[in-house]
Short mmCIF file of C-alpha atoms in Angstrom, two decimals:
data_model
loop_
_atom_site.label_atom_id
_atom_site.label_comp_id
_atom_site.label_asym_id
_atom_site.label_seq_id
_atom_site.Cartn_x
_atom_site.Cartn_y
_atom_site.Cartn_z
CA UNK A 1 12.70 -17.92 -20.25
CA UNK A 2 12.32 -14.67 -22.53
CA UNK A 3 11.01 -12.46 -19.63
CA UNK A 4 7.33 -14.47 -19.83
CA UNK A 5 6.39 -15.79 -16.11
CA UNK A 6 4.28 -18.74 -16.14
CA UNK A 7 0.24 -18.18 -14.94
CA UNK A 8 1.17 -20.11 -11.97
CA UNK A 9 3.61 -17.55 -10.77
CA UNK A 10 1.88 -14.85 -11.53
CA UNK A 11 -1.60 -16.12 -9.53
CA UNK A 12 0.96 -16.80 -6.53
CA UNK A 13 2.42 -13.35 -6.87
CA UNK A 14 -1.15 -11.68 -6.67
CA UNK A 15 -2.26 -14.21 -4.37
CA UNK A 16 0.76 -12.44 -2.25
CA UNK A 17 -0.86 -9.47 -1.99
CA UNK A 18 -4.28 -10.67 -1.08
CA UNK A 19 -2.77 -11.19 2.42
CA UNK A 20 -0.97 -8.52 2.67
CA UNK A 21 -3.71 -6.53 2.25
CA UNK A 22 -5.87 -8.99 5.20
CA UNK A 23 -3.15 -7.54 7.40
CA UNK A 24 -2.19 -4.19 6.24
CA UNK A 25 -5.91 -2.74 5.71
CA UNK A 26 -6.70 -3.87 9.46
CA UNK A 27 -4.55 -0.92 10.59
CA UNK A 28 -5.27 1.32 7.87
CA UNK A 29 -8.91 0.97 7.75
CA UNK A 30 -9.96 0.08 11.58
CA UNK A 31 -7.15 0.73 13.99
CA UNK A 32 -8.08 4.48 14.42
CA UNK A 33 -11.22 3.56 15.49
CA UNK A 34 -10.77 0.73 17.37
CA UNK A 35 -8.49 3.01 19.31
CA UNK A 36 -10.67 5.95 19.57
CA UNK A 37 -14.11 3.81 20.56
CA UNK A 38 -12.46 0.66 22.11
CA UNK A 39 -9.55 0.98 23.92
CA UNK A 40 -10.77 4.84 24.57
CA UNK A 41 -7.67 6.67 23.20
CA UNK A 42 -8.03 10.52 22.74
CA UNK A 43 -7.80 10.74 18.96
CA UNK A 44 -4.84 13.56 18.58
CA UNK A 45 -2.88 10.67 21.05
CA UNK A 46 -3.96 7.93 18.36
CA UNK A 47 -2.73 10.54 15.50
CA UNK A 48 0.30 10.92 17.32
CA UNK A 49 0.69 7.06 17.62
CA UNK A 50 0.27 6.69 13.88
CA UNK A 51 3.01 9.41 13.32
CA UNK A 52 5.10 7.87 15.09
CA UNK A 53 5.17 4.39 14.31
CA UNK A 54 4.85 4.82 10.74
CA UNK A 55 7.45 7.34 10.10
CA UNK A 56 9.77 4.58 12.43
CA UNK A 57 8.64 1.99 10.61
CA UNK A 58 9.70 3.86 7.39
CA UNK A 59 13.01 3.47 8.42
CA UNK A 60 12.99 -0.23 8.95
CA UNK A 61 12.01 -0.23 5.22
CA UNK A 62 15.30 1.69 4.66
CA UNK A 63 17.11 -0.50 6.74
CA UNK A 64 15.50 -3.79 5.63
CA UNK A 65 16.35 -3.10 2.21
CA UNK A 66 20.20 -2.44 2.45
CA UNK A 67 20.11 -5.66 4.74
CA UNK A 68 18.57 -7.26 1.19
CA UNK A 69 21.16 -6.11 -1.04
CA UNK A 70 23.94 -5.99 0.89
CA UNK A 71 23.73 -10.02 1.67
CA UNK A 72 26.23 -12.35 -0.33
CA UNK A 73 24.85 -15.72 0.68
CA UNK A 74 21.45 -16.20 0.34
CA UNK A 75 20.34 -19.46 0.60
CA UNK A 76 18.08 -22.06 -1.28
CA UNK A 77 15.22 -19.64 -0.99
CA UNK A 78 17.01 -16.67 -2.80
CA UNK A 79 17.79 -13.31 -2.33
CA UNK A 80 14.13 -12.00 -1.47
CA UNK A 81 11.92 -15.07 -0.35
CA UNK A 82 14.07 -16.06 3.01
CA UNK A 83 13.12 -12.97 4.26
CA UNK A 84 9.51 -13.13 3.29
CA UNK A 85 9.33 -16.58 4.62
CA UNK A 86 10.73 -16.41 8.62
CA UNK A 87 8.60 -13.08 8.93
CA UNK A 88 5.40 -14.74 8.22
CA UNK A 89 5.07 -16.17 11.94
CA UNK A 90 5.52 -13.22 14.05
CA UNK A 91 3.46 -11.33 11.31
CA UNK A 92 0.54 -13.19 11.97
CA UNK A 93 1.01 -12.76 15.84
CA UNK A 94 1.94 -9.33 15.72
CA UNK A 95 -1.32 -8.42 13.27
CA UNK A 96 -3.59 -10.20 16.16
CA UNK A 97 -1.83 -8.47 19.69
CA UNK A 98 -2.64 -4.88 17.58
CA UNK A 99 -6.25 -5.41 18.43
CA UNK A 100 -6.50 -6.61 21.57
CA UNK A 101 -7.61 -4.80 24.81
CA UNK A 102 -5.98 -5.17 27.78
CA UNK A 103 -6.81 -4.12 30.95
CA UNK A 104 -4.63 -1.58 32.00
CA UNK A 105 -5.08 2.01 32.35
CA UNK A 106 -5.39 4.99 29.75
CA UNK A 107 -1.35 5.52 29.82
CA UNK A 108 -0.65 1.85 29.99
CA UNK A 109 -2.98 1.32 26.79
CA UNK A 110 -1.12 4.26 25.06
CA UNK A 111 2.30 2.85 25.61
CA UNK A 112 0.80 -1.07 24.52
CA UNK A 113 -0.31 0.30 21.51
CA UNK A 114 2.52 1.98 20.41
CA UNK A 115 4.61 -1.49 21.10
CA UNK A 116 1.92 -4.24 19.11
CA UNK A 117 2.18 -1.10 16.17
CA UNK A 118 5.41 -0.86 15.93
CA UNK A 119 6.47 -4.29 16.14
CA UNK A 120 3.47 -4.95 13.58
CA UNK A 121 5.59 -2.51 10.95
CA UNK A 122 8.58 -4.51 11.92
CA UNK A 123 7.40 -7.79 10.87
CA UNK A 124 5.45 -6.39 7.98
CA UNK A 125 8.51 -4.61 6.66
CA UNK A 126 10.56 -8.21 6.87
CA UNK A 127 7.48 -9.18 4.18
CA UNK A 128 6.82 -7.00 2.66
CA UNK A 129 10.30 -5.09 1.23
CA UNK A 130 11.24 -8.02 -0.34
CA UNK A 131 8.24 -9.26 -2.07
CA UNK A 132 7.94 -5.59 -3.46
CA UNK A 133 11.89 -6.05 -4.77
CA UNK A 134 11.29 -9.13 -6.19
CA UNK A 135 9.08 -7.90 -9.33
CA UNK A 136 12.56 -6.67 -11.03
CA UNK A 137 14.56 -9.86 -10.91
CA UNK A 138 10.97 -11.88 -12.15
CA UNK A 139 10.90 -10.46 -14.97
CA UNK A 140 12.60 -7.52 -17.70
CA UNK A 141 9.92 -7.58 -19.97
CA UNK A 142 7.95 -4.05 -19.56
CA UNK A 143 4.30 -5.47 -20.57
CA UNK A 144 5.12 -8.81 -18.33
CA UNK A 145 5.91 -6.23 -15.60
CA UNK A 146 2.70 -4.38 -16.12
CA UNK A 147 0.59 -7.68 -16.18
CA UNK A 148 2.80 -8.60 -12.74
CA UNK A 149 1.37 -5.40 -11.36
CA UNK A 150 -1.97 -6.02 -12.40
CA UNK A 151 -2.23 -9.01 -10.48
CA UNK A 152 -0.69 -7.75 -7.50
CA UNK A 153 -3.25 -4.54 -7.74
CA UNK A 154 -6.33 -7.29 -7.88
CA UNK A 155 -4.71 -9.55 -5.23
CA UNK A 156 -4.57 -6.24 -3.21
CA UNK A 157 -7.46 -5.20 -3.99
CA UNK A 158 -9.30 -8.55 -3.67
CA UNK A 159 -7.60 -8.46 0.27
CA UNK A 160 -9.30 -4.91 0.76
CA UNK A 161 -12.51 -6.55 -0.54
CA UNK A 162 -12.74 -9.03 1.89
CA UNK A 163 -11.41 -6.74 4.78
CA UNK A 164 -14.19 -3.99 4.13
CA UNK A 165 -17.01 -6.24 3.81
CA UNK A 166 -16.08 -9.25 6.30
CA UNK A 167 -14.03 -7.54 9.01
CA UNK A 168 -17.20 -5.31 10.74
CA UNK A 169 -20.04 -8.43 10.36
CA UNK A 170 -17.18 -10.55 12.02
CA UNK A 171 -16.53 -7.93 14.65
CA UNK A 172 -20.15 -7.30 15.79
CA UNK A 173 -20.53 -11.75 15.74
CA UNK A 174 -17.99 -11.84 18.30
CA UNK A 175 -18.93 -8.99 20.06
CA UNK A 176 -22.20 -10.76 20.56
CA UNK A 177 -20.67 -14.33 21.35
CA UNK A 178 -17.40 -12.89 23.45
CA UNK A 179 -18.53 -9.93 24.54
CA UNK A 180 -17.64 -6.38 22.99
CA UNK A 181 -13.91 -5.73 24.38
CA UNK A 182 -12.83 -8.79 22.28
CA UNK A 183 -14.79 -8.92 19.67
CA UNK A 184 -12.00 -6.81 17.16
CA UNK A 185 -8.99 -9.24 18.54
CA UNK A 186 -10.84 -12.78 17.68
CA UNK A 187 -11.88 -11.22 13.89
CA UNK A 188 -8.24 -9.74 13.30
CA UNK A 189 -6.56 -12.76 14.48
CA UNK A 190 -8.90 -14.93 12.01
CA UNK A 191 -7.72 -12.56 9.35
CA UNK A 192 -3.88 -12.35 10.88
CA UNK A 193 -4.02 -16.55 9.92
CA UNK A 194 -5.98 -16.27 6.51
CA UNK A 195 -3.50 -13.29 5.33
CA UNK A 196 -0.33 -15.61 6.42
CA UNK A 197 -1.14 -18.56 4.62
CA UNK A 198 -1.70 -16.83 1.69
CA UNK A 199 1.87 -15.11 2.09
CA UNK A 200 3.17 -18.70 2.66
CA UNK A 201 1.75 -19.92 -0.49
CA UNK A 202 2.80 -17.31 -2.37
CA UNK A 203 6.47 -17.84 -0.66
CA UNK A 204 6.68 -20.81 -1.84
CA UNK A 205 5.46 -20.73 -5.28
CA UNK A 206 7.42 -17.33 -7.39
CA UNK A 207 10.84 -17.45 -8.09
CA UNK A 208 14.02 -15.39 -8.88
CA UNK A 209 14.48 -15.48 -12.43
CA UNK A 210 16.97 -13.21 -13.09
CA UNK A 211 18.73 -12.18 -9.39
CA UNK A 212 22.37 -11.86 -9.76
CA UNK A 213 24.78 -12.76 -6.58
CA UNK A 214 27.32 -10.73 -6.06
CA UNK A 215 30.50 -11.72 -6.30
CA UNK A 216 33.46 -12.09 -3.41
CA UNK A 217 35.09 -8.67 -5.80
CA UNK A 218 32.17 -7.03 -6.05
CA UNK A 219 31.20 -5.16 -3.00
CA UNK A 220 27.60 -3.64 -1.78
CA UNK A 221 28.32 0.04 -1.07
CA UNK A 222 25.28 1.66 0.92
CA UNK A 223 27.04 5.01 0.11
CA UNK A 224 26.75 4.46 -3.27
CA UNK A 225 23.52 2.63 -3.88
CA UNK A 226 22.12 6.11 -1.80
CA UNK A 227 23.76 8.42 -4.33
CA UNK A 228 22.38 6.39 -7.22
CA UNK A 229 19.04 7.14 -5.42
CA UNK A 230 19.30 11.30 -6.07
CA UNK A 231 19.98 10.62 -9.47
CA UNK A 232 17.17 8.79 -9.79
CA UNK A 233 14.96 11.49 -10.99
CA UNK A 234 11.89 8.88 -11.89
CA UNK A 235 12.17 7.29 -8.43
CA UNK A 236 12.20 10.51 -6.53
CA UNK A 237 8.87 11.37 -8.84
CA UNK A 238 7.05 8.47 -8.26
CA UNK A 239 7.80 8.75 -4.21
CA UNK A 240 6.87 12.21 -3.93
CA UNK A 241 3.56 10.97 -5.65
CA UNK A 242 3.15 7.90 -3.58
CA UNK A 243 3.56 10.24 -1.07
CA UNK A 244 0.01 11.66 -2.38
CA UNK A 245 -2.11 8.86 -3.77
CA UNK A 246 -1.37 6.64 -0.94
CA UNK A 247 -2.35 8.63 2.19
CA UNK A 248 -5.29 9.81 0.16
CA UNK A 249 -6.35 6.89 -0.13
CA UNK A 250 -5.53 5.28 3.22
CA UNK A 251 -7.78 8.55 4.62
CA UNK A 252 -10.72 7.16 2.91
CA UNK A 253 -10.06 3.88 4.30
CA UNK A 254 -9.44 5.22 7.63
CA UNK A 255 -12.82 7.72 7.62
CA UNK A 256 -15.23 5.07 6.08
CA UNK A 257 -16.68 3.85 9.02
CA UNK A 258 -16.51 7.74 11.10
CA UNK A 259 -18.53 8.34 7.92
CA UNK A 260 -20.84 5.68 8.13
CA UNK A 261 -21.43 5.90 11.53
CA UNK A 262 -21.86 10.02 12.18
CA UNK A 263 -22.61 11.03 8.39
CA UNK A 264 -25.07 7.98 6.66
CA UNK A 265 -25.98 7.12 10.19
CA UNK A 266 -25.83 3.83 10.58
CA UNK A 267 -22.40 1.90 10.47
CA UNK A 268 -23.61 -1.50 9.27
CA UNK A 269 -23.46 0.72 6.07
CA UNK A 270 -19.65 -0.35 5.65
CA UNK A 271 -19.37 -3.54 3.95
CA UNK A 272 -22.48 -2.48 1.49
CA UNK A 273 -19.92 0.85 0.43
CA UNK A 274 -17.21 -1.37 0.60
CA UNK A 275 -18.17 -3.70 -1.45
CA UNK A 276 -19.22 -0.98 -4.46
CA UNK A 277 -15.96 0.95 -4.06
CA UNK A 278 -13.58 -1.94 -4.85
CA UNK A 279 -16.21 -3.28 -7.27
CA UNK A 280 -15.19 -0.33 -9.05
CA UNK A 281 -11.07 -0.84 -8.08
CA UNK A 282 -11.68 -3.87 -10.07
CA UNK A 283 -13.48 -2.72 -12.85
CA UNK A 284 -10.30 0.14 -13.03
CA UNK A 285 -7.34 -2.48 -12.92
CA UNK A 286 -9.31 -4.49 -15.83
CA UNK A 287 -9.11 -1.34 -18.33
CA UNK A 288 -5.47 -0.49 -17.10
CA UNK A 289 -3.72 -3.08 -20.00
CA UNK A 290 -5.70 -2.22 -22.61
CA UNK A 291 -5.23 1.41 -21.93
CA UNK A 292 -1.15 1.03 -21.02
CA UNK A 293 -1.37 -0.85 -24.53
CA UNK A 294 -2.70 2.00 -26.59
CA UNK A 295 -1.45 4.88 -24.53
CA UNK A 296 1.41 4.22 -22.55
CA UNK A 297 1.91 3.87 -18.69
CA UNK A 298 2.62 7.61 -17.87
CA UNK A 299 -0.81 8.62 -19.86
CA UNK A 300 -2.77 5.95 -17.82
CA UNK A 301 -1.76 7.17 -15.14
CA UNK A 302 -2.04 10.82 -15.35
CA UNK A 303 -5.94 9.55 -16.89
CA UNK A 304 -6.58 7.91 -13.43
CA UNK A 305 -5.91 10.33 -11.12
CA UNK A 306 -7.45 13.40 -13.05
CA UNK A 307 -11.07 11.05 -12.91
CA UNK A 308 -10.13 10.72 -8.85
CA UNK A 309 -9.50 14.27 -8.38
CA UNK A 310 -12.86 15.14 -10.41
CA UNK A 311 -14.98 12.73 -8.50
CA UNK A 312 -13.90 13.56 -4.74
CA UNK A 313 -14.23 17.56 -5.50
CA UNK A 314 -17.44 17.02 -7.25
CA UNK A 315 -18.59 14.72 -4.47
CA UNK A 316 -17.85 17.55 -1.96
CA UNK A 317 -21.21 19.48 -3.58
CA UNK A 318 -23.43 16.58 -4.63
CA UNK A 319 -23.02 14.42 -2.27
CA UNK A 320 -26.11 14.17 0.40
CA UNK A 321 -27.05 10.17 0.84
CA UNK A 322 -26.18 6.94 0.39
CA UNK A 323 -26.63 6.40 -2.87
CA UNK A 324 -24.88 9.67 -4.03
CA UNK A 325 -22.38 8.83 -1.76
CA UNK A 326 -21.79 5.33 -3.47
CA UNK A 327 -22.13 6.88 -6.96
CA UNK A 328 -18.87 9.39 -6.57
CA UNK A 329 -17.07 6.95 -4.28
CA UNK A 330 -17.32 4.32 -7.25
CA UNK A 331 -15.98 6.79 -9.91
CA UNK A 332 -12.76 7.85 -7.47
CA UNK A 333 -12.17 4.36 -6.71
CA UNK A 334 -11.91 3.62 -10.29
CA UNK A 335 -9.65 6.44 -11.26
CA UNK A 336 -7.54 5.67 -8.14
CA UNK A 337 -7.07 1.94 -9.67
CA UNK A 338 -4.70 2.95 -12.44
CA UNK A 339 -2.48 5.03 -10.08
CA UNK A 340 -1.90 2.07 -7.53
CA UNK A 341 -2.14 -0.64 -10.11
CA UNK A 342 1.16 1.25 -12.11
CA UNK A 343 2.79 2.61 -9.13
CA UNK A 344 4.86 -1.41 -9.03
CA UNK A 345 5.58 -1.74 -12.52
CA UNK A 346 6.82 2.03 -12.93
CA UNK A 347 9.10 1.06 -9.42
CA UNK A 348 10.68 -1.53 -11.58
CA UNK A 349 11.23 0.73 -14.00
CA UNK A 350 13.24 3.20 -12.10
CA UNK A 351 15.18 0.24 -11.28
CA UNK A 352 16.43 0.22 -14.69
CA UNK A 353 16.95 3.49 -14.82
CA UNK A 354 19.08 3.57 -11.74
CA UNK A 355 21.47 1.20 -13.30
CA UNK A 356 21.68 3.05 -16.59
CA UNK A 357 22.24 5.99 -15.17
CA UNK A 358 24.85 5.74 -12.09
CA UNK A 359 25.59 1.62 -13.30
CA UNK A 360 24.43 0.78 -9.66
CA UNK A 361 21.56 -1.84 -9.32
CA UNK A 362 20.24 -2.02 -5.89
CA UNK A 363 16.38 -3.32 -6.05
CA UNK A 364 16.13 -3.52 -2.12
CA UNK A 365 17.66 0.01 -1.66
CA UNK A 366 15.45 1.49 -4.51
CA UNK A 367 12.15 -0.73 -3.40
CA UNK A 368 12.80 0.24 0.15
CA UNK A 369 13.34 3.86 -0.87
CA UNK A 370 10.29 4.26 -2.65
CA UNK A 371 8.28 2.39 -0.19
CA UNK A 372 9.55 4.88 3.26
CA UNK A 373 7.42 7.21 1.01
CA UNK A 374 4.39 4.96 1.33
CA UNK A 375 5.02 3.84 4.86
CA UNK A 376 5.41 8.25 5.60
CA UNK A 377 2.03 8.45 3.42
CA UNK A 378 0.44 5.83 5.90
CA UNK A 379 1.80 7.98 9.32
CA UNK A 380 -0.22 11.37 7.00
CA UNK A 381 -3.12 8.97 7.03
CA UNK A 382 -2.95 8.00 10.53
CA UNK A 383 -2.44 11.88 11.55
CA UNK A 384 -4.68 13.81 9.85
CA UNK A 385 -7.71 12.11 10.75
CA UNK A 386 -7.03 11.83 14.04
CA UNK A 387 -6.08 15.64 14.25
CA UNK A 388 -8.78 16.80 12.47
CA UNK A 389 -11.59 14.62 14.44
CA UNK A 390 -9.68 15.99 17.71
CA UNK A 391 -9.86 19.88 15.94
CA UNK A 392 -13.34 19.69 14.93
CA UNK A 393 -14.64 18.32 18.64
CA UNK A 394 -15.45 13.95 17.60
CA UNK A 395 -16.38 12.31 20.93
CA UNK A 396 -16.67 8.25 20.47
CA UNK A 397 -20.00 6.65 20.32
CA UNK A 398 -21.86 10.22 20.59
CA UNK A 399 -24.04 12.31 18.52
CA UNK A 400 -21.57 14.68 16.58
CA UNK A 401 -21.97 18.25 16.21
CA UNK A 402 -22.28 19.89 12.83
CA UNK A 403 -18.74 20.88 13.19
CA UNK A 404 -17.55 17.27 13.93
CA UNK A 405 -19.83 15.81 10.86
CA UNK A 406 -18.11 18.84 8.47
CA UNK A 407 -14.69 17.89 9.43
CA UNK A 408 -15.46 14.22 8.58
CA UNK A 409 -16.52 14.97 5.36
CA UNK A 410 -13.79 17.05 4.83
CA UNK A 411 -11.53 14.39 5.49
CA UNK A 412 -13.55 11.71 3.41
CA UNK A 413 -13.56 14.35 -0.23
CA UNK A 414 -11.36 17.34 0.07
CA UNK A 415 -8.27 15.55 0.78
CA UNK A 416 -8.34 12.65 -1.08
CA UNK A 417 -9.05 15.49 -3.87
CA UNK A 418 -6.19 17.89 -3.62
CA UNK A 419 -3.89 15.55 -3.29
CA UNK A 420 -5.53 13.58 -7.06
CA UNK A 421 -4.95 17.00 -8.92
CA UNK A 422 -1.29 17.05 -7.60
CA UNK A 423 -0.18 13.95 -8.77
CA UNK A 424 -2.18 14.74 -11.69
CA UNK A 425 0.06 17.70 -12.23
CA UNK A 426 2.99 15.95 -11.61
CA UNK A 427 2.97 12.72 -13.49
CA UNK A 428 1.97 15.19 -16.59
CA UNK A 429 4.88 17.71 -16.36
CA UNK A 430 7.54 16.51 -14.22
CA UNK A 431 7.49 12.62 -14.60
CA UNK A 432 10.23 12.25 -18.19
CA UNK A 433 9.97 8.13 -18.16
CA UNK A 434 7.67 7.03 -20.61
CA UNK A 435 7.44 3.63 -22.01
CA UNK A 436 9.44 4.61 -24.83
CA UNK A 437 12.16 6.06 -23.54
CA UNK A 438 12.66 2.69 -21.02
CA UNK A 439 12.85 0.54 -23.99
CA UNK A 440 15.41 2.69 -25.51
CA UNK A 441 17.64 2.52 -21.96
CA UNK A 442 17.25 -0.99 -21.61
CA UNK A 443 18.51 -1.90 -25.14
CA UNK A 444 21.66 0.32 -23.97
CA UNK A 445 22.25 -1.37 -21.18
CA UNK A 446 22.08 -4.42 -23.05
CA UNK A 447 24.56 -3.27 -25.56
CA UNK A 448 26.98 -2.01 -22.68
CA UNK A 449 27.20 -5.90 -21.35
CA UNK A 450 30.42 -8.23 -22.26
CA UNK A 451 28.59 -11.35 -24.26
#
């Protein structure tokens, strides 16, 4: 194999994805309000909650990924797909408990909320670290790692799909049929089984091409695979900018329905809006090749988030009904599709780099790394909302006052926009790895090898 993975592999690989996303977006887009309007949490305790349980569930990522590396036996699954395989189980039950409602009082809700959560990030950690390591040691070829990440972006983005337009229809059906305290739990444990098998087939079906076991001399050195991280200048880039692009766009998620509900008026509105925004994520990942083709992964990039940034501050003054509110939704969306299409395969990249600079290669260390930035970008988007709906006076299943409605719009277009025109600016002057120059390190490090 010359660094070209089969179609097969590739569709599994995306396919991946599509259920992470089926339990992932659950919690990113509805738990806040399932808390808030269901189980009756304050909102600045439900902020507090995501805080919390994200920023511990960042360090399972940490942890989970020196467990990865550091391993010498691995097993006829590999290096990476044991793990993803015995944590597909309790993922599925842990996705389903996170949106039940028990009956217990306000503190006893509180304290079962923050257990389902947390042991939700557990499980989804055990996934989900390594099927984000295993991209490196599928493939070294640069375009084959951008095509990789282009079908892990659709498969995401085809999961989000589904969530935003099936999750609320299936929620109000069972509300009807089982009555309205369980009609969340039956829909998210229907998606908790759909997002499992998927994982399974994917599991099952991509392979290790080019993991190498350590030997009984060689020995995994957490101390040293962490130093290699602060040298890794790209890596520390791209997770201060994950840090961004991913809790902007995990607010959106989270403020859709507030929006739809208190702003449009009328929260059947959701899977219509949903449906147009990721029409347009879709249309965005099908331009990202050719344009990574003629200009390069860093230019794409930067391109994508200066159109997001554009469309959520513009949105913030034109913005007055639904169909405006489509309109400047669809053009963010499509920006924000090159910046979380290219955030895997530039990951991979820093891989490289990592090795060629320090001669360390740790992708579990580096994946896990990077991705405490995105679970720390998830606790932002947990936080802020809730905050901000507690600041500005939001009381569940009421009329809002003007206040409440102008902090809800704040939260759906001024944030998501600041933080576009800061990874603009930073991916433009601060981010050095461009295609070129990683073609250029891995030919060295191909020279520096024994034959």
């Amino acid at each position: 194999m010359k660094g070209k993975i089969p179609l097969r592999e590739k569709f599994a690989y995306g396919l991946g994805d599509v259920g992470n996303n089926f339990l992932f977006d659950l919690g990113q887009i509805y738990l806040l309000k399932f808390y808030t309007d269901s189980l009756g949490i304050p909102a600045a305790a439900a902020a507090t909650l995501f805080l919390v349980t994200k920023l511990l569930d960042g360090c399972t990522d940490v942890a989970v990924g020196t467990w990865v590396d550091g391993r010498k036996k691995w097993g006829k699954l590999g290096k990476f797909r044991s793990f993803m395989f015995y944590a597909i189980p309790p993922l599925a039950l842990c996705t389903a408990i996170s949106f039940y409602n028990p009956d217990f009082e306000l503190t006893g809700k509180i304290i079962w909320a923050y257990c389902t959560y947390a042991a939700f990030g557990l499980a989804y950690t055990m996934f989900n670290v390594p099927y984000g390591s295993m991209l490196p040691v599928m493939t070294k070829d640069p375009l084959e790692r951008a095509k990789m990440a282009s079908f892990r972006e659709f498969g995401a983005k085809a999961g989000l799909f589904v969530t935003m337009v099936a999750f609320i229809p299936l929620v109000i059906f069972f509300s009807g049929k089982l009555g309205a305290k369980h009609g969340f739990f039956a829909a998210a444990s229907i998606f908790a089984i759909a997002g499992c098998a998927m994982q399974m087939i994917c599991t099952l079906n991509i392979r290790e091409h080019y993991a190498e076991q350590k030997t009984e001399k060689e020995k995994f050195s957490i101390v040293n695979s962490y130093k290699a991280i602060l040298k890794n200048s790209p890596l520390l880039i791209l997770s201060l900018i994950n840090l961004f692009t991913f809790s902007a766009f995990n607010v959106k998620l989270a403020v859709l329905a507030y929006y739809c509900q208190y702003v449009l008026h009328d929260l059947s509105f959701v899977p219509y809006v949903g449906f147009f925004q990721v029409a347009c994520i879709f249309l965005g990942i099908f331009c990202v090749q050719p344009l990574v083709r003629r200009f390069g992964k860093k230019a794409t990039y930067a391109t994508g988030a200066a159109i997001w940034g554009v469309a959520e501050l513009l949105a913030i003054i034109f913005v007055h009904d639904l169909v405006s509110f489509i309109l400047f939704s669809g053009f963010a969306f499509f920006g924000s599709a090159f910046t979380n299409t290219l955030n895997w395969a530039l990951i991979s990249d820093a891989v490289e780099y990592g090795e060629w600079r320090t001669g360390n290669r740790s992708e579990g260390v580096v994946y896990s790394f990077f991705l405490f930035f995105r679970k720390f970008s998830q606790a932002v988007a947990g936080f802020v909302p809730g905050i901000v709906l507690a600041w500005v006076g939001y009381q569940a299943n009421a009329v809002q006052t003007p206040t409440a409605v102008r902090g809800i719009k704040w939260l759906m277009f001024l944030y998501p926009g600041l933080m576009a025109v800061l990874t603009f600016l930073l991916m433009t002057f601060c981010y050095k790895l461009t295609d070129k120059r990683y073609k250029e390190i891995v030919q060295e490090m191909s020279e520096r090898k024994p034959d």
